[in-house]
Amino acid sequence: MHALGNEHLSKAEWRDRLERARAEQTAESHAREASALVGAVSKVTARTVCAYLPFGTEPGTTALVDALAAGGARVLLPVIQPVPGPLDWAEYTGEADLVPSRFRGIREPGGERLGVTAVGMAELVLVPALAVDYRGVRLGRGAGHYDRSLVFAAAGAALLAVVRDDELVERLPGEPHDVRMTGVLTPGRGVLELPM
């Protein structure tokens, strides 16, 4: 997907277009990309990583989180609060300890809640995104959980948006309050620093 000529699209129009493209992806293609993401993230080293469990059409699988843990990282996963606001965090201790979130299809750790500032312990934060542009502007699903949460990230932490290769685009609409990504993780290109 090329953003050239799409600068006029609103965030809602971008979301619609990107979600439709993800819905059209075959299971085989999703599995290949998920495997490539595991390979790319296996080369990343960090003591503490804030990650997430991909669901639905998001790139990746639980194997992404397992690869981080197998590499020796302490992995923290988000816990969505009952009221809109920043995400809480809890340590990932294996798939067997995951429990259903209050949001259908999402799982989260069942253990101790570490608070909204726990993201500040991470040297690396993997962030779900529908797309990211070469300036680091990220397009999420629109709930604002990550924009509210990433303000607590440590200075110098790597903020990597996880997207499919064609979801790294030329230019997305951005807002002044948007937290810019420092990089992107894609199946075909691995980890790339932003802005480019």
GROMACS .gro file of C-alpha atoms in nm, residues 29-184:
model
  156
   29SER     CA    1   0.039  -1.530   0.455
   30HIS     CA    2  -0.037  -1.436   0.817
   31ALA     CA    3   0.154  -1.742   0.941
   32ARG     CA    4   0.456  -1.662   0.720
   33GLU     CA    5   0.464  -1.303   0.842
   34ALA     CA    6   0.423  -1.412   1.206
   35SER     CA    7   0.721  -1.646   1.169
   36ALA     CA    8   0.930  -1.368   1.012
   37LEU     CA    9   0.842  -1.133   1.299
   38VAL     CA   10   0.959  -1.395   1.550
   39GLY     CA   11   1.288  -1.425   1.360
   40ALA     CA   12   1.337  -1.048   1.357
   41VAL     CA   13   1.249  -0.994   1.724
   42SER     CA   14   1.475  -1.283   1.828
   43LYS     CA   15   1.772  -1.062   1.731
   44VAL     CA   16   1.660  -0.784   1.968
   45THR     CA   17   1.809  -0.773   2.315
   46ALA     CA   18   1.652  -0.595   2.612
   47ARG     CA   19   1.619  -0.671   2.982
   48THR     CA   20   1.257  -0.555   2.999
   49VAL     CA   21   1.015  -0.535   2.708
   50CYS     CA   22   0.658  -0.410   2.702
   51ALA     CA   23   0.481  -0.607   2.432
   52TYR     CA   24   0.127  -0.717   2.354
   53LEU     CA   25  -0.054  -1.027   2.236
   54PRO     CA   26  -0.162  -0.985   1.874
   55PHE     CA   27  -0.527  -1.069   1.812
   56GLY     CA   28  -0.760  -1.080   1.517
   57THR     CA   29  -0.585  -0.961   1.202
   58GLU     CA   30  -0.289  -0.800   1.382
   59PRO     CA   31   0.053  -0.917   1.260
   60GLY     CA   32   0.213  -1.186   1.474
   61THR     CA   33   0.107  -1.448   1.726
   62THR     CA   34   0.183  -1.536   2.087
   63ALA     CA   35   0.512  -1.682   1.954
   64LEU     CA   36   0.638  -1.322   1.927
   65VAL     CA   37   0.607  -1.277   2.304
   66ASP     CA   38   0.745  -1.625   2.371
   67ALA     CA   39   1.054  -1.542   2.161
   68LEU     CA   40   1.121  -1.231   2.369
   69ALA     CA   41   1.090  -1.431   2.692
   70ALA     CA   42   1.308  -1.712   2.554
   71GLY     CA   43   1.574  -1.451   2.478
   72GLY     CA   44   1.589  -1.364   2.847
   73ALA     CA   45   1.371  -1.053   2.854
   74ARG     CA   46   1.121  -0.981   3.127
   75VAL     CA   47   0.805  -0.928   2.923
   76LEU     CA   48   0.524  -0.703   3.043
   77LEU     CA   49   0.184  -0.714   2.872
   78PRO     CA   50  -0.095  -0.456   2.880
   79VAL     CA   51  -0.403  -0.483   3.095
   80ILE     CA   52  -0.689  -0.262   2.973
   81GLN     CA   53  -0.837  -0.059   3.255
   82PRO     CA   54  -1.215  -0.050   3.315
   83VAL     CA   55  -1.221   0.324   3.244
   84PRO     CA   56  -1.050   0.493   2.947
   85GLY     CA   57  -0.695   0.587   3.032
   86PRO     CA   58  -0.340   0.454   3.030
   87LEU     CA   59  -0.282   0.080   3.023
   88ASP     CA   60  -0.190  -0.114   3.334
   89TRP     CA   61   0.083  -0.379   3.295
   90ALA     CA   62   0.149  -0.731   3.424
   91GLU     CA   63   0.434  -0.976   3.372
   92TYR     CA   64   0.396  -1.248   3.110
   93THR     CA   65   0.469  -1.585   3.272
   94GLY     CA   66   0.349  -1.810   2.991
   95GLU     CA   67   0.042  -1.875   2.783
   96ALA     CA   68  -0.111  -2.097   3.053
   97ASP     CA   69  -0.137  -1.797   3.288
   98LEU     CA   70  -0.329  -1.576   3.044
   99VAL     CA   71  -0.690  -1.489   3.122
  100PRO     CA   72  -0.963  -1.334   2.904
  101SER     CA   73  -0.979  -0.956   2.911
  102ARG     CA   74  -1.309  -0.775   2.950
  103PHE     CA   75  -1.274  -0.710   2.575
  104ARG     CA   76  -1.362  -1.010   2.360
  105GLY     CA   77  -1.068  -1.176   2.190
  106ILE     CA   78  -0.803  -1.012   2.406
  107ARG     CA   79  -0.606  -1.204   2.667
  108GLU     CA   80  -0.393  -1.063   2.945
  109PRO     CA   81  -0.173  -1.194   3.227
  110GLY     CA   82  -0.363  -1.305   3.534
  111GLY     CA   83  -0.088  -1.203   3.777
  112GLU     CA   84  -0.006  -0.894   3.980
  113ARG     CA   85  -0.083  -0.555   3.826
  114LEU     CA   86   0.224  -0.333   3.810
  115GLY     CA   87   0.056   0.002   3.743
  116VAL     CA   88   0.050   0.244   3.452
  117THR     CA   89   0.407   0.364   3.508
  118ALA     CA   90   0.554   0.011   3.466
  119VAL     CA   91   0.606   0.088   3.096
  120GLY     CA   92   0.889   0.314   3.218
  121MET     CA   93   1.091   0.004   3.312
  122ALA     CA   94   1.115  -0.114   2.950
  123GLU     CA   95   1.403  -0.046   2.715
  124LEU     CA   96   1.183  -0.166   2.430
  125VAL     CA   97   0.811  -0.119   2.375
  126LEU     CA   98   0.635  -0.307   2.094
  127VAL     CA   99   0.328  -0.109   1.994
  128PRO     CA  100   0.033  -0.237   1.789
  129ALA     CA  101  -0.048  -0.023   1.488
  130LEU     CA  102  -0.252  -0.028   1.171
  131ALA     CA  103   0.021   0.174   1.001
  132VAL     CA  104   0.318   0.397   1.072
  133ASP     CA  105   0.477   0.656   0.851
  134TYR     CA  106   0.840   0.740   0.785
  135ARG     CA  107   0.823   1.025   1.040
  136GLY     CA  108   0.714   0.786   1.317
  137VAL     CA  109   0.347   0.887   1.318
  138ARG     CA  110   0.148   0.580   1.423
  139LEU     CA  111  -0.213   0.503   1.337
  140GLY     CA  112  -0.381   0.289   1.601
  141ARG     CA  113  -0.737   0.168   1.634
  142GLY     CA  114  -0.850   0.498   1.780
  143ALA     CA  115  -0.907   0.416   2.148
  144GLY     CA  116  -0.600   0.616   2.257
  145HIS     CA  117  -0.471   0.359   2.510
  146TYR     CA  118  -0.115   0.374   2.380
  147ASP     CA  119  -0.103   0.751   2.333
  148ARG     CA  120  -0.200   0.783   2.701
  149SER     CA  121   0.045   0.510   2.808
  150LEU     CA  122   0.359   0.595   2.613
  151VAL     CA  123   0.399   0.926   2.795
  152PHE     CA  124   0.524   0.708   3.085
  153ALA     CA  125   0.789   0.534   2.869
  154ALA     CA  126   1.151   0.586   2.968
  155ALA     CA  127   1.349   0.851   2.782
  156GLY     CA  128   1.553   0.668   2.522
  157ALA     CA  129   1.331   0.360   2.513
  158ALA     CA  130   1.284   0.212   2.167
  159LEU     CA  131   0.919   0.244   2.060
  160LEU     CA  132   0.861   0.000   1.773
  161ALA     CA  133   0.532  -0.012   1.584
  162VAL     CA  134   0.460  -0.366   1.462
  163VAL     CA  135   0.309  -0.359   1.113
  164ARG     CA  136   0.301  -0.551   0.787
  165ASP     CA  137   0.555  -0.437   0.527
  166ASP     CA  138   0.304  -0.240   0.321
  167GLU     CA  139   0.174  -0.064   0.634
  168LEU     CA  140   0.493   0.144   0.656
  169VAL     CA  141   0.369   0.437   0.449
  170GLU     CA  142   0.485   0.777   0.331
  171ARG     CA  143   0.260   1.001   0.541
  172LEU     CA  144  -0.029   0.960   0.786
  173PRO     CA  145  -0.242   1.230   0.947
  174GLY     CA  146  -0.097   1.311   1.289
  175GLU     CA  147  -0.194   1.510   1.597
  176PRO     CA  148   0.034   1.712   1.826
  177HIS     CA  149  -0.035   1.473   2.117
  178ASP     CA  150   0.064   1.162   1.917
  179VAL     CA  151   0.370   0.986   2.057
  180ARG     CA  152   0.611   0.925   1.769
  181MET     CA  153   0.759   0.583   1.714
  182THR     CA  154   1.139   0.553   1.710
  183GLY     CA  155   1.124   0.251   1.483
  184VAL     CA  156   0.917  -0.013   1.314
   0.00000   0.00000   0.00000
